[in-house]
Amino acid sequence: MLTVLITGSSTGIGLRTAQTLAAAGHTVYATMRDPGGRDGGAASELEALAGSRDWKLRVAELDVTSQASADSAVRRVLDGTDGLDVVVHNAGHLNIGYVEAFTDEDVSRLLDVNAVGAHRVNRAVLPHMRERRSGTLLYVGSTVLVTTPPFLGPYAASKAAFDALAVVTSYEVSQFGIETSIVMPGAITQGTNHFPGAGRASDERVAAQYTELDPLVERTHDAHEMLFAPGKEAHPQSVADEIERILSLPAGGKPFRSVVDAAEAGVDHVMAFSDLTREAFVRRLGFAQTLEVKR
């Protein structure tokens, strides 16, 4: 059984993944930004569920926008266990609106949460994993970096940055026995606060210049719901199940990338070709060894 730290565990994919992995017998640290405050309800419910089912699950504080918070959360795991085997990078936020109306502070804040946050957690955990010469970094990305739908500009940019950091980090950590898997969910419209809790652009003056497009923006959630065939729904449990499956695979046998997309947008085909092209280029550079996990 594995010891797993999950970021963004208060709702949606993170919450379902914490429950699914704990039910499978893993030791889970379900982290969230403010378990003693705004996430208190979610934290209490998760702890109560864990207690009733005798799961090895603990709720911990981790704010991915703070290096000190990431360091503290990882120290807590290491102090309470024999070592940390897996980090699931799941914390993230969605913004909807007109690109021009997002200030530089808006965009920087979203990049900070959705991309730099994972880097901070990696900086906290990688010294331990490098010393052990083992571990798995599992990133919950998004198909949006391929599909790039309207009105999700800063979000698409942040997930593209998240993916690029994951890929380039994988080359380096592979030489210390650390595996990387990137799970790319499609739009998740049920069982999460992703769309209802989405942020908006703060420059209302600019946003007002786009009012004729407001009806389209307001349809964003419904438009994504219409992508699914009758009887299909996009639910975070499908992503949690795929994460459990990947983590159950033996060392060296985990897929580098997996697409979970109820909309069947063809992103799996695009990314398969993209990764083959990227890997061929890395080999041409003479860095082929970085594509294999060193044992």
PDB file of C-alpha atoms in Angstrom:
ATOM      1  CA  MET A   1       0.000   0.000   0.000  1.00  0.00           C
ATOM      2  CA  LEU A   2       1.072   3.557  -0.769  1.00  0.00           C
ATOM      3  CA  THR A   3       1.266   6.806   1.152  1.00  0.00           C
ATOM      4  CA  VAL A   4      -0.360   9.492  -0.982  1.00  0.00           C
ATOM      5  CA  LEU A   5      -0.635  13.269  -0.634  1.00  0.00           C
ATOM      6  CA  ILE A   6      -3.441  14.890  -2.646  1.00  0.00           C
ATOM      7  CA  THR A   7      -3.827  18.628  -3.157  1.00  0.00           C
ATOM      8  CA  GLY A   8      -7.223  20.276  -3.525  1.00  0.00           C
ATOM      9  CA  SER A   9      -9.194  17.567  -1.718  1.00  0.00           C
ATOM     10  CA  SER A  10     -12.183  19.569  -0.505  1.00  0.00           C
ATOM     11  CA  THR A  11     -14.370  18.971  -3.568  1.00  0.00           C
ATOM     12  CA  GLY A  12     -14.617  17.257  -6.926  1.00  0.00           C
ATOM     13  CA  ILE A  13     -11.780  15.125  -8.269  1.00  0.00           C
ATOM     14  CA  GLY A  14      -9.564  15.618  -5.216  1.00  0.00           C
ATOM     15  CA  LEU A  15     -12.277  14.577  -2.789  1.00  0.00           C
ATOM     16  CA  ARG A  16     -13.282  11.541  -4.837  1.00  0.00           C
ATOM     17  CA  THR A  17      -9.661  10.508  -5.278  1.00  0.00           C
ATOM     18  CA  ALA A  18      -9.010  10.741  -1.550  1.00  0.00           C
ATOM     19  CA  GLN A  19     -12.035   8.568  -0.816  1.00  0.00           C
ATOM     20  CA  THR A  20     -11.248   6.066  -3.565  1.00  0.00           C
ATOM     21  CA  LEU A  21      -7.602   5.591  -2.605  1.00  0.00           C
ATOM     22  CA  ALA A  22      -8.396   5.372   1.099  1.00  0.00           C
ATOM     23  CA  ALA A  23     -11.086   2.760   0.405  1.00  0.00           C
ATOM     24  CA  ALA A  24      -8.466   0.767  -1.529  1.00  0.00           C
ATOM     25  CA  GLY A  25      -6.291   0.634   1.600  1.00  0.00           C
ATOM     26  CA  HIS A  26      -3.765   3.392   0.897  1.00  0.00           C
ATOM     27  CA  THR A  27      -2.681   5.935   3.507  1.00  0.00           C
ATOM     28  CA  VAL A  28      -4.040   9.240   2.255  1.00  0.00           C
ATOM     29  CA  TYR A  29      -3.272  12.813   3.259  1.00  0.00           C
ATOM     30  CA  ALA A  30      -6.187  14.775   1.831  1.00  0.00           C
ATOM     31  CA  THR A  31      -5.010  18.361   1.809  1.00  0.00           C
ATOM     32  CA  MET A  32      -7.016  21.521   1.343  1.00  0.00           C
ATOM     33  CA  ARG A  33      -6.327  25.213   1.613  1.00  0.00           C
ATOM     34  CA  ASP A  34      -8.227  26.030   4.802  1.00  0.00           C
ATOM     35  CA  PRO A  35      -9.557  22.967   6.677  1.00  0.00           C
ATOM     36  CA  GLY A  36     -10.020  25.041   9.821  1.00  0.00           C
ATOM     37  CA  GLY A  37     -12.050  27.712   8.042  1.00  0.00           C
ATOM     38  CA  ARG A  38     -13.848  27.832   4.726  1.00  0.00           C
ATOM     39  CA  ASP A  39     -13.075  24.174   4.007  1.00  0.00           C
ATOM     40  CA  GLY A  40     -14.100  23.140   7.511  1.00  0.00           C
ATOM     41  CA  GLY A  41     -17.347  21.475   6.463  1.00  0.00           C
ATOM     42  CA  ALA A  42     -15.658  19.367   3.822  1.00  0.00           C
ATOM     43  CA  ALA A  43     -12.835  18.475   6.214  1.00  0.00           C
ATOM     44  CA  SER A  44     -15.222  17.387   8.963  1.00  0.00           C
ATOM     45  CA  GLU A  45     -17.337  15.282   6.611  1.00  0.00           C
ATOM     46  CA  LEU A  46     -14.285  13.566   5.149  1.00  0.00           C
ATOM     47  CA  GLU A  47     -12.791  12.852   8.565  1.00  0.00           C
ATOM     48  CA  ALA A  48     -16.119  11.484   9.812  1.00  0.00           C
ATOM     49  CA  LEU A  49     -16.420   9.220   6.780  1.00  0.00           C
ATOM     50  CA  ALA A  50     -12.853   8.004   7.239  1.00  0.00           C
ATOM     51  CA  GLY A  51     -13.523   7.254  10.887  1.00  0.00           C
ATOM     52  CA  SER A  52     -16.709   5.325  10.156  1.00  0.00           C
ATOM     53  CA  ARG A  53     -14.940   3.166   7.568  1.00  0.00           C
ATOM     54  CA  ASP A  54     -11.629   2.789   9.368  1.00  0.00           C
ATOM     55  CA  TRP A  55      -9.710   4.407   6.519  1.00  0.00           C
ATOM     56  CA  LYS A  56      -6.108   5.551   6.941  1.00  0.00           C
ATOM     57  CA  LEU A  57      -7.003   9.063   5.858  1.00  0.00           C
ATOM     58  CA  ARG A  58      -5.963  12.335   7.411  1.00  0.00           C
ATOM     59  CA  VAL A  59      -6.990  15.848   6.450  1.00  0.00           C
ATOM     60  CA  ALA A  60      -4.146  18.360   6.350  1.00  0.00           C
ATOM     61  CA  GLU A  61      -3.690  22.008   5.444  1.00  0.00           C
ATOM     62  CA  LEU A  62      -1.843  22.835   2.232  1.00  0.00           C
ATOM     63  CA  ASP A  63      -2.142  26.131   0.401  1.00  0.00           C
ATOM     64  CA  VAL A  64      -0.343  25.651  -2.928  1.00  0.00           C
ATOM     65  CA  THR A  65       0.241  29.407  -3.207  1.00  0.00           C
ATOM     66  CA  SER A  66       2.626  29.214  -0.227  1.00  0.00           C
ATOM     67  CA  GLN A  67       5.980  27.410  -0.242  1.00  0.00           C
ATOM     68  CA  ALA A  68       5.973  27.385   3.559  1.00  0.00           C
ATOM     69  CA  SER A  69       2.574  25.683   3.562  1.00  0.00           C
ATOM     70  CA  ALA A  70       3.730  23.065   1.057  1.00  0.00           C
ATOM     71  CA  ASP A  71       6.888  22.406   3.070  1.00  0.00           C
ATOM     72  CA  SER A  72       4.895  22.074   6.281  1.00  0.00           C
ATOM     73  CA  ALA A  73       2.380  19.642   4.765  1.00  0.00           C
ATOM     74  CA  VAL A  74       5.111  17.402   3.383  1.00  0.00           C
ATOM     75  CA  ARG A  75       6.958  17.459   6.723  1.00  0.00           C
ATOM     76  CA  ARG A  76       3.766  16.346   8.457  1.00  0.00           C
ATOM     77  CA  VAL A  77       3.468  13.360   6.106  1.00  0.00           C
ATOM     78  CA  LEU A  78       7.115  12.397   6.536  1.00  0.00           C
ATOM     79  CA  ASP A  79       6.928  12.748  10.318  1.00  0.00           C
ATOM     80  CA  GLY A  80       3.901  10.448  10.478  1.00  0.00           C
ATOM     81  CA  THR A  81       4.843   7.759   7.956  1.00  0.00           C
ATOM     82  CA  ASP A  82       7.728   5.706   6.598  1.00  0.00           C
ATOM     83  CA  GLY A  83       7.832   7.896   3.488  1.00  0.00           C
ATOM     84  CA  LEU A  84       5.760   9.566   0.815  1.00  0.00           C
ATOM     85  CA  ASP A  85       5.183   7.493  -2.302  1.00  0.00           C
ATOM     86  CA  VAL A  86       2.810   9.593  -4.412  1.00  0.00           C
ATOM     87  CA  VAL A  87       1.790  13.201  -4.864  1.00  0.00           C
ATOM     88  CA  VAL A  88      -1.455  13.859  -6.736  1.00  0.00           C
ATOM     89  CA  HIS A  89      -1.339  17.421  -8.057  1.00  0.00           C
ATOM     90  CA  ASN A  90      -5.017  18.289  -8.246  1.00  0.00           C
ATOM     91  CA  ALA A  91      -5.466  21.776  -6.770  1.00  0.00           C
ATOM     92  CA  GLY A  92      -6.807  24.225  -9.309  1.00  0.00           C
ATOM     93  CA  HIS A  93      -9.357  26.899 -10.085  1.00  0.00           C
ATOM     94  CA  LEU A  94     -11.466  27.817 -13.113  1.00  0.00           C
ATOM     95  CA  ASN A  95     -11.971  31.325 -14.471  1.00  0.00           C
ATOM     96  CA  ILE A  96     -14.591  32.209 -17.087  1.00  0.00           C
ATOM     97  CA  GLY A  97     -14.780  35.445 -19.031  1.00  0.00           C
ATOM     98  CA  TYR A  98     -13.279  37.691 -21.684  1.00  0.00           C
ATOM     99  CA  VAL A  99      -9.496  37.504 -21.914  1.00  0.00           C
ATOM    100  CA  GLU A 100      -9.063  41.262 -22.260  1.00  0.00           C
ATOM    101  CA  ALA A 101     -11.053  41.859 -19.071  1.00  0.00           C
ATOM    102  CA  PHE A 102      -8.697  39.768 -16.939  1.00  0.00           C
ATOM    103  CA  THR A 103      -6.052  42.022 -15.426  1.00  0.00           C
ATOM    104  CA  ASP A 104      -2.450  40.920 -15.227  1.00  0.00           C
ATOM    105  CA  GLU A 105      -3.058  40.293 -11.525  1.00  0.00           C
ATOM    106  CA  ASP A 106      -6.021  38.022 -12.385  1.00  0.00           C
ATOM    107  CA  VAL A 107      -3.952  35.978 -14.815  1.00  0.00           C
ATOM    108  CA  SER A 108      -0.930  35.843 -12.520  1.00  0.00           C
ATOM    109  CA  ARG A 109      -3.098  34.645  -9.642  1.00  0.00           C
ATOM    110  CA  LEU A 110      -4.578  31.841 -11.730  1.00  0.00           C
ATOM    111  CA  LEU A 111      -1.157  30.765 -13.003  1.00  0.00           C
ATOM    112  CA  ASP A 112       0.067  30.831  -9.405  1.00  0.00           C
ATOM    113  CA  VAL A 113      -2.632  28.407  -8.273  1.00  0.00           C
ATOM    114  CA  ASN A 114      -2.878  26.162 -11.321  1.00  0.00           C
ATOM    115  CA  ALA A 115       0.774  25.885 -12.379  1.00  0.00           C
ATOM    116  CA  VAL A 116       3.246  27.347  -9.887  1.00  0.00           C
ATOM    117  CA  GLY A 117       1.375  25.646  -7.039  1.00  0.00           C
ATOM    118  CA  ALA A 118       2.356  22.204  -8.297  1.00  0.00           C
ATOM    119  CA  HIS A 119       5.958  23.377  -8.645  1.00  0.00           C
ATOM    120  CA  ARG A 120       5.972  24.477  -4.999  1.00  0.00           C
ATOM    121  CA  VAL A 121       4.710  21.090  -3.867  1.00  0.00           C
ATOM    122  CA  ASN A 122       7.333  19.379  -6.024  1.00  0.00           C
ATOM    123  CA  ARG A 123      10.054  21.499  -4.411  1.00  0.00           C
ATOM    124  CA  ALA A 124       8.808  20.322  -1.033  1.00  0.00           C
ATOM    125  CA  VAL A 125       8.621  16.616  -1.870  1.00  0.00           C
ATOM    126  CA  LEU A 126      11.369  15.966  -4.421  1.00  0.00           C
ATOM    127  CA  PRO A 127      14.303  16.049  -1.984  1.00  0.00           C
ATOM    128  CA  HIS A 128      12.665  13.108  -0.172  1.00  0.00           C
ATOM    129  CA  MET A 129      11.821  11.197  -3.344  1.00  0.00           C
ATOM    130  CA  ARG A 130      15.270  11.790  -4.838  1.00  0.00           C
ATOM    131  CA  GLU A 131      16.891  10.466  -1.676  1.00  0.00           C
ATOM    132  CA  ARG A 132      14.695   7.355  -1.817  1.00  0.00           C
ATOM    133  CA  ARG A 133      15.117   7.134  -5.601  1.00  0.00           C
ATOM    134  CA  SER A 134      11.462   6.292  -5.995  1.00  0.00           C
ATOM    135  CA  GLY A 135       8.043   7.907  -6.094  1.00  0.00           C
ATOM    136  CA  THR A 136       5.268   9.016  -8.417  1.00  0.00           C
ATOM    137  CA  LEU A 137       4.182  12.503  -9.404  1.00  0.00           C
ATOM    138  CA  LEU A 138       0.651  12.289 -10.762  1.00  0.00           C
ATOM    139  CA  TYR A 139      -0.717  15.456 -12.324  1.00  0.00           C
ATOM    140  CA  VAL A 140      -4.434  16.106 -12.881  1.00  0.00           C
ATOM    141  CA  GLY A 141      -4.297  18.202 -16.038  1.00  0.00           C
ATOM    142  CA  SER A 142      -7.006  19.019 -18.550  1.00  0.00           C
ATOM    143  CA  THR A 143      -8.013  18.415 -22.151  1.00  0.00           C
ATOM    144  CA  VAL A 144      -8.534  22.182 -22.368  1.00  0.00           C
ATOM    145  CA  LEU A 145      -4.944  22.707 -23.472  1.00  0.00           C
ATOM    146  CA  VAL A 146      -5.961  20.989 -26.751  1.00  0.00           C
ATOM    147  CA  THR A 147      -9.628  21.930 -27.094  1.00  0.00           C
ATOM    148  CA  THR A 148      -9.165  25.573 -25.918  1.00  0.00           C
ATOM    149  CA  PRO A 149     -12.875  26.485 -25.841  1.00  0.00           C
ATOM    150  CA  PRO A 150     -14.036  30.111 -25.859  1.00  0.00           C
ATOM    151  CA  PHE A 151     -14.165  32.204 -22.679  1.00  0.00           C
ATOM    152  CA  LEU A 152     -11.656  30.053 -20.745  1.00  0.00           C
ATOM    153  CA  GLY A 153      -8.502  31.856 -21.894  1.00  0.00           C
ATOM    154  CA  PRO A 154      -6.482  32.282 -18.676  1.00  0.00           C
ATOM    155  CA  TYR A 155      -7.557  28.849 -17.470  1.00  0.00           C
ATOM    156  CA  ALA A 156      -6.388  27.188 -20.703  1.00  0.00           C
ATOM    157  CA  ALA A 157      -3.088  29.074 -20.457  1.00  0.00           C
ATOM    158  CA  SER A 158      -2.568  27.968 -16.858  1.00  0.00           C
ATOM    159  CA  LYS A 159      -3.266  24.304 -17.634  1.00  0.00           C
ATOM    160  CA  ALA A 160      -0.885  24.439 -20.595  1.00  0.00           C
ATOM    161  CA  ALA A 161       1.799  25.808 -18.262  1.00  0.00           C
ATOM    162  CA  PHE A 162       0.982  23.103 -15.711  1.00  0.00           C
ATOM    163  CA  ASP A 163       1.382  20.417 -18.382  1.00  0.00           C
ATOM    164  CA  ALA A 164       4.659  21.830 -19.686  1.00  0.00           C
ATOM    165  CA  LEU A 165       6.154  21.993 -16.190  1.00  0.00           C
ATOM    166  CA  ALA A 166       5.069  18.395 -15.565  1.00  0.00           C
ATOM    167  CA  VAL A 167       6.678  17.179 -18.777  1.00  0.00           C
ATOM    168  CA  VAL A 168       9.995  18.978 -18.347  1.00  0.00           C
ATOM    169  CA  THR A 169      10.193  18.016 -14.664  1.00  0.00           C
ATOM    170  CA  SER A 170       9.648  14.385 -15.674  1.00  0.00           C
ATOM    171  CA  TYR A 171      12.906  14.319 -17.667  1.00  0.00           C
ATOM    172  CA  GLU A 172      14.937  15.338 -14.646  1.00  0.00           C
ATOM    173  CA  VAL A 173      13.255  13.322 -11.902  1.00  0.00           C
ATOM    174  CA  SER A 174      13.196  10.168 -14.029  1.00  0.00           C
ATOM    175  CA  GLN A 175      16.930   9.876 -13.441  1.00  0.00           C
ATOM    176  CA  PHE A 176      16.222   9.488  -9.724  1.00  0.00           C
ATOM    177  CA  GLY A 177      13.677   6.681 -10.141  1.00  0.00           C
ATOM    178  CA  ILE A 178      10.638   8.979  -9.977  1.00  0.00           C
ATOM    179  CA  GLU A 179       7.729   8.276 -12.329  1.00  0.00           C
ATOM    180  CA  THR A 180       5.362  10.818 -13.869  1.00  0.00           C
ATOM    181  CA  SER A 181       1.763  10.322 -14.973  1.00  0.00           C
ATOM    182  CA  ILE A 182      -0.473  13.059 -16.360  1.00  0.00           C
ATOM    183  CA  VAL A 183      -4.204  12.381 -16.232  1.00  0.00           C
ATOM    184  CA  MET A 184      -6.186  14.696 -18.496  1.00  0.00           C
ATOM    185  CA  PRO A 185      -9.884  14.950 -17.623  1.00  0.00           C
ATOM    186  CA  GLY A 186     -12.326  16.456 -20.054  1.00  0.00           C
ATOM    187  CA  ALA A 187     -14.962  18.886 -18.805  1.00  0.00           C
ATOM    188  CA  ILE A 188     -16.392  17.758 -15.458  1.00  0.00           C
ATOM    189  CA  THR A 189     -19.885  19.165 -15.109  1.00  0.00           C
ATOM    190  CA  GLN A 190     -21.272  17.036 -12.270  1.00  0.00           C
ATOM    191  CA  GLY A 191     -20.140  16.441  -8.698  1.00  0.00           C
ATOM    192  CA  THR A 192     -17.795  19.416  -8.508  1.00  0.00           C
ATOM    193  CA  ASN A 193     -17.828  23.153  -7.885  1.00  0.00           C
ATOM    194  CA  HIS A 194     -15.685  23.820 -10.951  1.00  0.00           C
ATOM    195  CA  PHE A 195     -18.213  25.731 -13.054  1.00  0.00           C
ATOM    196  CA  PRO A 196     -20.492  27.124 -10.298  1.00  0.00           C
ATOM    197  CA  GLY A 197     -17.463  28.411  -8.348  1.00  0.00           C
ATOM    198  CA  ALA A 198     -15.588  29.810 -11.336  1.00  0.00           C
ATOM    199  CA  GLY A 199     -13.892  33.173 -11.000  1.00  0.00           C
ATOM    200  CA  ARG A 200     -14.603  36.160 -13.221  1.00  0.00           C
ATOM    201  CA  ALA A 201     -12.512  38.916 -14.745  1.00  0.00           C
ATOM    202  CA  SER A 202     -12.048  41.854 -12.411  1.00  0.00           C
ATOM    203  CA  ASP A 203     -11.939  44.649 -15.026  1.00  0.00           C
ATOM    204  CA  GLU A 204     -15.651  45.299 -15.267  1.00  0.00           C
ATOM    205  CA  ARG A 205     -15.117  48.336 -17.506  1.00  0.00           C
ATOM    206  CA  VAL A 206     -13.557  46.194 -20.211  1.00  0.00           C
ATOM    207  CA  ALA A 207     -16.032  43.353 -19.664  1.00  0.00           C
ATOM    208  CA  ALA A 208     -18.859  45.823 -20.320  1.00  0.00           C
ATOM    209  CA  GLN A 209     -17.524  46.327 -23.845  1.00  0.00           C
ATOM    210  CA  TYR A 210     -18.286  42.667 -24.563  1.00  0.00           C
ATOM    211  CA  THR A 211     -21.871  42.618 -23.300  1.00  0.00           C
ATOM    212  CA  GLU A 212     -23.224  41.411 -26.649  1.00  0.00           C
ATOM    213  CA  LEU A 213     -21.373  38.153 -25.976  1.00  0.00           C
ATOM    214  CA  ASP A 214     -22.740  37.734 -22.441  1.00  0.00           C
ATOM    215  CA  PRO A 215     -25.400  35.208 -23.515  1.00  0.00           C
ATOM    216  CA  LEU A 216     -22.631  32.977 -24.891  1.00  0.00           C
ATOM    217  CA  VAL A 217     -20.573  33.222 -21.704  1.00  0.00           C
ATOM    218  CA  GLU A 218     -23.587  32.369 -19.574  1.00  0.00           C
ATOM    219  CA  ARG A 219     -24.049  29.212 -21.646  1.00  0.00           C
ATOM    220  CA  THR A 220     -20.555  27.919 -20.856  1.00  0.00           C
ATOM    221  CA  HIS A 221     -21.640  25.249 -18.378  1.00  0.00           C
ATOM    222  CA  ASP A 222     -24.653  24.142 -20.438  1.00  0.00           C
ATOM    223  CA  ALA A 223     -22.564  24.109 -23.626  1.00  0.00           C
ATOM    224  CA  HIS A 224     -20.161  21.646 -22.034  1.00  0.00           C
ATOM    225  CA  GLU A 225     -23.042  19.518 -20.764  1.00  0.00           C
ATOM    226  CA  MET A 226     -24.304  19.222 -24.339  1.00  0.00           C
ATOM    227  CA  LEU A 227     -21.065  17.524 -25.371  1.00  0.00           C
ATOM    228  CA  PHE A 228     -22.041  14.208 -23.817  1.00  0.00           C
ATOM    229  CA  ALA A 229     -23.976  11.463 -25.538  1.00  0.00           C
ATOM    230  CA  PRO A 230     -27.341  10.487 -23.990  1.00  0.00           C
ATOM    231  CA  GLY A 231     -26.804   8.472 -20.835  1.00  0.00           C
ATOM    232  CA  LYS A 232     -23.235   9.701 -20.359  1.00  0.00           C
ATOM    233  CA  GLU A 233     -22.163  12.136 -17.704  1.00  0.00           C
ATOM    234  CA  ALA A 234     -18.825  13.672 -16.771  1.00  0.00           C
ATOM    235  CA  HIS A 235     -18.280  12.907 -13.102  1.00  0.00           C
ATOM    236  CA  PRO A 236     -15.111  13.205 -10.989  1.00  0.00           C
ATOM    237  CA  GLN A 237     -15.404   9.566  -9.931  1.00  0.00           C
ATOM    238  CA  SER A 238     -14.267   8.447 -13.373  1.00  0.00           C
ATOM    239  CA  VAL A 239     -11.041  10.391 -12.898  1.00  0.00           C
ATOM    240  CA  ALA A 240     -10.563   9.048  -9.374  1.00  0.00           C
ATOM    241  CA  ASP A 241     -10.982   5.497 -10.684  1.00  0.00           C
ATOM    242  CA  GLU A 242      -8.343   6.091 -13.361  1.00  0.00           C
ATOM    243  CA  ILE A 243      -5.927   7.494 -10.777  1.00  0.00           C
ATOM    244  CA  GLU A 244      -6.465   4.411  -8.609  1.00  0.00           C
ATOM    245  CA  ARG A 245      -5.849   2.164 -11.613  1.00  0.00           C
ATOM    246  CA  ILE A 246      -2.620   3.930 -12.533  1.00  0.00           C
ATOM    247  CA  LEU A 247      -1.275   3.823  -8.995  1.00  0.00           C
ATOM    248  CA  SER A 248      -2.027   0.099  -8.788  1.00  0.00           C
ATOM    249  CA  LEU A 249       0.352  -0.587 -11.666  1.00  0.00           C
ATOM    250  CA  PRO A 250       3.900  -1.747 -10.881  1.00  0.00           C
ATOM    251  CA  ALA A 251       6.835   0.624 -10.838  1.00  0.00           C
ATOM    252  CA  GLY A 252       7.872   1.366 -14.394  1.00  0.00           C
ATOM    253  CA  GLY A 253       4.501   0.326 -15.778  1.00  0.00           C
ATOM    254  CA  LYS A 254       2.485   3.513 -15.346  1.00  0.00           C
ATOM    255  CA  PRO A 255       1.332   5.412 -18.435  1.00  0.00           C
ATOM    256  CA  PHE A 256       2.926   8.793 -18.958  1.00  0.00           C
ATOM    257  CA  ARG A 257      -0.436  10.200 -20.039  1.00  0.00           C
ATOM    258  CA  SER A 258      -4.067   9.152 -19.758  1.00  0.00           C
ATOM    259  CA  VAL A 259      -7.131  10.985 -21.083  1.00  0.00           C
ATOM    260  CA  VAL A 260     -10.484  10.625 -19.291  1.00  0.00           C
ATOM    261  CA  ASP A 261     -12.996  12.447 -21.452  1.00  0.00           C
ATOM    262  CA  ALA A 262     -16.710  11.677 -21.576  1.00  0.00           C
ATOM    263  CA  ALA A 263     -17.009  14.203 -24.428  1.00  0.00           C
ATOM    264  CA  GLU A 264     -14.773  12.017 -26.615  1.00  0.00           C
ATOM    265  CA  ALA A 265     -13.155  15.065 -28.198  1.00  0.00           C
ATOM    266  CA  GLY A 266     -10.234  13.107 -29.639  1.00  0.00           C
ATOM    267  CA  VAL A 267      -7.657  14.599 -27.284  1.00  0.00           C
ATOM    268  CA  ASP A 268      -6.179  11.148 -26.633  1.00  0.00           C
ATOM    269  CA  HIS A 269      -5.202  10.887 -30.305  1.00  0.00           C
ATOM    270  CA  VAL A 270      -3.751  14.395 -30.381  1.00  0.00           C
ATOM    271  CA  MET A 271      -1.675  13.847 -27.260  1.00  0.00           C
ATOM    272  CA  ALA A 272      -0.437  10.442 -28.413  1.00  0.00           C
ATOM    273  CA  PHE A 273       0.963  12.055 -31.564  1.00  0.00           C
ATOM    274  CA  SER A 274       2.231  15.066 -29.630  1.00  0.00           C
ATOM    275  CA  ASP A 275       4.107  12.908 -27.118  1.00  0.00           C
ATOM    276  CA  LEU A 276       5.613  10.757 -29.882  1.00  0.00           C
ATOM    277  CA  THR A 277       6.837  13.928 -31.631  1.00  0.00           C
ATOM    278  CA  ARG A 278       8.234  15.325 -28.392  1.00  0.00           C
ATOM    279  CA  GLU A 279       9.990  12.077 -27.492  1.00  0.00           C
ATOM    280  CA  ALA A 280      11.541  11.814 -30.958  1.00  0.00           C
ATOM    281  CA  PHE A 281      12.880  15.359 -30.608  1.00  0.00           C
ATOM    282  CA  VAL A 282      14.330  14.613 -27.169  1.00  0.00           C
ATOM    283  CA  ARG A 283      16.096  11.596 -28.618  1.00  0.00           C
ATOM    284  CA  ARG A 284      17.492  13.721 -31.475  1.00  0.00           C
ATOM    285  CA  LEU A 285      18.913  16.056 -28.833  1.00  0.00           C
ATOM    286  CA  GLY A 286      20.765  13.095 -27.334  1.00  0.00           C
ATOM    287  CA  PHE A 287      18.716  13.050 -24.137  1.00  0.00           C
ATOM    288  CA  ALA A 288      16.958   9.707 -24.652  1.00  0.00           C
ATOM    289  CA  GLN A 289      17.849   8.546 -21.151  1.00  0.00           C
ATOM    290  CA  THR A 290      15.546  11.193 -19.658  1.00  0.00           C
ATOM    291  CA  LEU A 291      12.548   9.415 -21.226  1.00  0.00           C
ATOM    292  CA  GLU A 292      13.114   6.288 -19.136  1.00  0.00           C
ATOM    293  CA  VAL A 293      12.776   5.969 -15.373  1.00  0.00           C
ATOM    294  CA  LYS A 294      16.179   4.974 -14.017  1.00  0.00           C
ATOM    295  CA  ARG A 295      16.141   2.022 -11.648  1.00  0.00           C
TER     296      ARG A 295
END
